[in-house]
C-alpha positions as a printed Julia matrix, in Angstrom:
297×3 Matrix{Float64}:
  76.51   58.96  184.72
  76.86   55.63  182.65
  78.59   57.55  179.84
  81.05   58.88  182.11
  81.69   55.79  183.84
  82.16   53.65  180.77
  84.01   56.36  178.62
  86.22   57.06  181.55
  87.21   53.41  182.08
  87.72   52.93  178.24
  89.64   56.11  177.77
  91.93   55.13  180.76
  92.61   51.76  179.33
  93.42   53.36  175.92
  95.71   55.79  177.67
  97.65   52.73  179.37
  97.92   50.84  176.03
  99.1    53.63  173.89
 101.05   56.03  176.2
  98.88   59.01  175.48
  99.35   60.47  178.99
 101.17   57.72  180.96
 104.35   57.71  182.85
 106.66   55.07  181.54
 108.13   54.03  184.85
 104.63   53.26  186.32
 103.64   50.92  183.48
 105.69   48.13  184.84
 103.63   48.14  188.03
 100.86   45.56  188.34
  98.32   48.15  189.61
  99.21   50.43  186.67
  96.24   49.55  184.59
  93.76   50.03  187.5
  95.44   53.37  188.06
  94.86   54.65  184.74
  91.4    53.42  184.37
  90.46   55.2   187.68
  92.25   58.23  186.53
  90.2    58.09  183.29
  86.93   57.69  185.22
  87.91   60.62  187.45
  88.67   62.93  184.44
  85.49   61.9   182.74
  83.38   62.82  185.87
  85.06   66.33  185.66
  83.59   66.92  182.12
  80.35   68.42  183.36
  82.41   71.04  185.58
  84.46   71.84  182.43
  81.36   72.21  180.22
  79.93   74.52  182.81
  83.16   76.7   182.95
  83.06   77.1   178.9
  79.46   78.0   179.24
  78.26   74.99  177.14
  74.69   73.69  177.46
  75.45   70.35  176.18
  74.23   68.5   179.14
  71.35   70.91  179.95
  68.01   69.34  180.13
  65.64   70.72  177.43
  62.29   69.54  175.95
  63.74   68.39  172.78
  67.18   66.99  173.38
  69.25   66.02  170.3
  70.45   62.33  170.6
  73.73   63.5   168.78
  74.59   65.3   172.01
  75.16   61.85  173.82
  77.87   61.13  171.22
  79.48   64.62  171.62
  79.28   64.12  175.33
  80.87   60.64  175.17
  83.55   62.09  172.92
  84.42   64.77  175.67
  84.43   62.09  178.3
  86.79   59.82  176.27
  89.31   62.72  175.36
  89.28   63.79  179.1
  90.06   60.24  180.23
  92.78   59.52  177.55
  94.52   62.63  178.68
  93.49   62.28  182.38
  96.53   63.57  184.06
  96.82   66.66  181.9
  93.17   67.32  181.91
  92.78   67.18  185.69
  95.87   69.26  186.22
  94.84   71.84  183.84
  91.37   72.02  184.97
  92.49   72.25  188.59
  94.86   75.22  187.85
  91.99   76.81  185.83
  89.7    76.51  188.9
  92.23   77.78  191.25
  93.04   80.81  188.98
  89.37   81.66  188.61
  88.94   81.47  192.47
  92.07   83.87  192.99
  90.55   86.34  190.37
  87.16   86.17  192.03
  88.85   86.78  195.3
  90.77   89.68  193.97
  87.74   91.22  192.35
  85.77   90.91  195.66
  88.64   92.48  197.59
  88.79   95.43  195.08
  85.1    95.9   195.35
  85.3    95.93  199.17
  88.16   98.45  199.03
  86.26  100.5   196.52
  83.25  100.58  198.79
  85.34  101.51  201.63
  86.93  104.32  199.56
  83.53  105.53  198.51
  82.21  105.49  202.12
  85.29  107.21  203.17
  84.83  109.99  200.63
  81.29  110.38  201.54
  82.22  110.83  205.22
  84.91  113.27  204.35
  82.48  115.38  202.4
  80.1   115.34  205.36
  82.98  116.34  207.64
  84.0   119.18  205.48
  80.44  120.44  205.58
  80.55  120.17  209.35
  83.81  121.99  209.47
  82.67  124.7   207.3
  79.58  125.15  209.43
  81.78  125.27  212.55
  84.17  127.66  210.81
  81.21  130.15  210.14
  79.94  129.86  213.77
  83.33  130.71  215.18
  83.99  133.65  212.9
  80.61  135.11  213.37
  80.24  134.46  217.2
  83.94  134.68  218.32
  83.19  137.43  220.79
  80.01  135.87  222.09
  81.63  132.57  222.9
  82.69  132.53  226.58
  86.16  131.21  227.01
  86.73  128.08  229.01
  87.81  128.27  232.74
  90.95  126.28  232.01
  91.1   125.7   228.23
  94.67  124.18  228.2
  93.78  121.51  230.75
  90.54  120.86  228.58
  92.54  120.65  225.51
  95.24  118.35  226.92
  92.59  116.07  228.29
  91.29  115.61  224.79
  94.77  115.19  223.34
  95.68  112.6   226.05
  92.5   110.56  225.34
  92.49  111.0   221.53
  94.47  107.76  220.62
  92.65  105.56  223.07
  89.18  106.74  222.19
  89.65  106.66  218.47
  91.39  103.27  218.3
  88.3   101.09  217.51
  87.95   98.37  214.97
  85.27   99.9   212.81
  86.88  102.02  210.13
  84.05  104.51  209.41
  83.35  105.09  213.12
  86.96  105.58  213.75
  87.16  108.4   211.2
  84.12  109.99  212.42
  85.45  109.96  216.04
  88.81  111.54  214.67
  86.91  114.24  212.92
  84.97  114.93  216.08
  87.96  115.24  218.2
  89.72  117.42  215.71
  86.96  119.88  215.49
  86.5   120.09  219.22
  90.25  120.51  219.88
  90.51  122.99  217.15
  87.59  125.02  218.47
  89.25  125.18  221.87
  92.48  126.56  220.39
  90.72  129.13  218.26
  88.08  130.49  220.77
  90.61  130.7   223.69
  93.39  132.13  221.68
  95.91  129.53  222.79
  99.4   129.97  221.46
  99.72  127.49  218.64
 103.55  127.75  218.32
 104.06  127.01  221.92
 101.48  124.09  221.77
 103.4   122.62  218.75
 106.76  122.96  220.51
 105.77  121.59  223.79
 103.71  118.58  222.56
 104.64  115.44  220.74
 101.19  113.81  220.71
  99.24  112.93  217.5
  96.08  114.38  219.03
  97.77  117.82  219.36
  99.05  117.71  215.9
  95.41  117.15  214.66
  94.15  119.75  216.97
  96.54  122.35  215.4
  95.75  121.1   211.8
  92.01  121.8   212.53
  92.66  125.17  214.06
  94.37  126.38  210.99
  91.67  124.97  208.85
  88.72  126.4   210.92
  90.21  129.89  211.28
  92.98  130.42  208.71
  95.38  133.4   209.32
  98.77  134.65  208.33
 100.5   132.27  210.8
  98.78  129.17  209.54
 101.16  128.23  206.84
 104.14  128.28  209.4
 102.21  125.96  211.67
 101.32  123.39  208.98
 104.86  123.38  207.51
 106.38  122.66  210.89
 103.59  120.14  211.78
 103.8   118.16  208.44
 107.21  116.33  209.28
 106.02  115.39  212.64
 102.73  113.6   212.03
 102.25  109.75  211.58
  98.61  109.0   211.16
  97.13  109.27  207.73
  94.12  111.21  209.05
  96.23  113.93  210.51
  97.99  114.2   207.22
  94.51  114.49  205.59
  93.65  117.31  208.01
  96.92  119.15  207.08
  96.04  118.88  203.39
  92.7   120.4   204.16
  94.51  123.22  205.91
  96.72  124.03  203.02
  93.68  124.07  200.65
  91.94  126.46  202.95
  94.95  128.89  203.26
  95.26  128.89  199.54
  91.68  129.62  198.95
  91.73  132.44  201.51
  94.93  134.11  199.87
  97.44  133.1   202.58
  99.71  131.17  200.24
 101.71  133.05  197.77
 103.73  131.86  194.7
 106.93  131.84  196.84
 105.41  129.33  199.29
 104.12  126.7   196.79
 107.33  124.9   195.87
 108.14  124.22  199.58
 104.53  123.11  200.35
 104.76  120.85  197.25
 107.87  119.13  198.56
 106.4   118.58  201.97
 103.19  117.02  200.88
 104.78  114.89  198.25
 106.43  112.96  200.9
 102.9   112.01  202.14
 102.58  109.7   199.26
 105.11  107.24  200.75
 102.6   105.69  203.12
  99.4   107.01  201.53
  96.16  105.06  200.83
  93.91  105.86  197.9
  91.82  108.51  199.69
  94.92  110.34  200.87
  96.48  110.07  197.41
  93.31  111.64  195.93
  93.57  114.57  198.51
  97.33  115.0   197.7
  96.42  115.39  194.02
  93.49  117.66  194.91
  95.81  119.76  196.96
  98.46  120.06  194.18
  95.6   121.12  191.78
  94.85  123.88  194.11
  98.42  125.08  194.53
  98.75  125.09  190.66
  96.43  128.01  190.43
  99.01  129.87  192.35
 102.17  128.5   190.72
 101.64  126.23  187.52
 105.34  125.26  187.51
 105.42  123.43  190.78
 106.1   119.86  189.21
C-alpha cells in the first residue's frame, strides 16, 4: 500500500512536470498538480488488478519472497502513474472487453445447453411418436371411434395456443408434442378427412394435428397435405413436425424423385426464421431427400 501511494504520487508529479501524459490546457490550472498526483495514485492502485489480469504472481505471498520484487512492483506502479490517463483508460477498456466476452460465452453456453436439452426432448418425442404409430397401426380396428371426434379435435385445436403458451421452454415443447400426438391420433383413428380439415381451419393447432397425422400414419395423400400445409404454418415447432412428416414419408417410399425438388424449395424457406434445432432438422431432411435425388441443390 505504501509503495502504491508513494510511487503513484511521485509518478503523477513526474507526469505533470514532463508532459508524459498531461493535457496542455489543464497545466495552467492551480489544481493541475493535485489532479495528476491523484491520477497517479489511482493508476498505481490499479496495478494489482493489472498483474492479476496478466496472471503475474509478483505480489503473491510465498514463504521466500525475493526483495527484488519490491523494486519491480515499484517500477510497475511508477509507470502506471506516469501514464495514468492512458493506463486507466486502457485497463478499463480491457476489463469491459473481458466482461463482454464472458457474457457472450455464458450466453452461448446457455444456448448450447438449451439446444442439447431440446434435442434430447425431440429424441424422446420421436420414440413416443414411433410407439404411438405402432400402436395405431396394429390396433386400428380395435380402437373404438369417438362419439364426436370432430368436436373433440376442435376443442383441442382451440385450446392449443393458450395451453402451450407457458414461460418454461422445455415444458412448452413437451406440451406441444403431447397435443400434436393426441390430435393426430384423433384424425387417424376416426378417419377424419384431412383435406377438409386443412381447407376449413386456419388455426396453428390444426396445422400441427395434420402434420402429426401424416407422421403417425404415412400414406399416399400425406405428401399433398404437407405441401399445402407448409406455407401456412408460423410456429417453429409446427415446421419441425412437418419436417418429421417429410422424413417419414421418404423412409416409407411415399416420395419419389419427381417430388424432391418441390419439397426442397418448400423446406428451404423454413430457414428464414429457423433457430439452431430447426436448422439442424432442415439439414437432416435434405440429407434424407438426397437419397432419393442427389441433385436437389
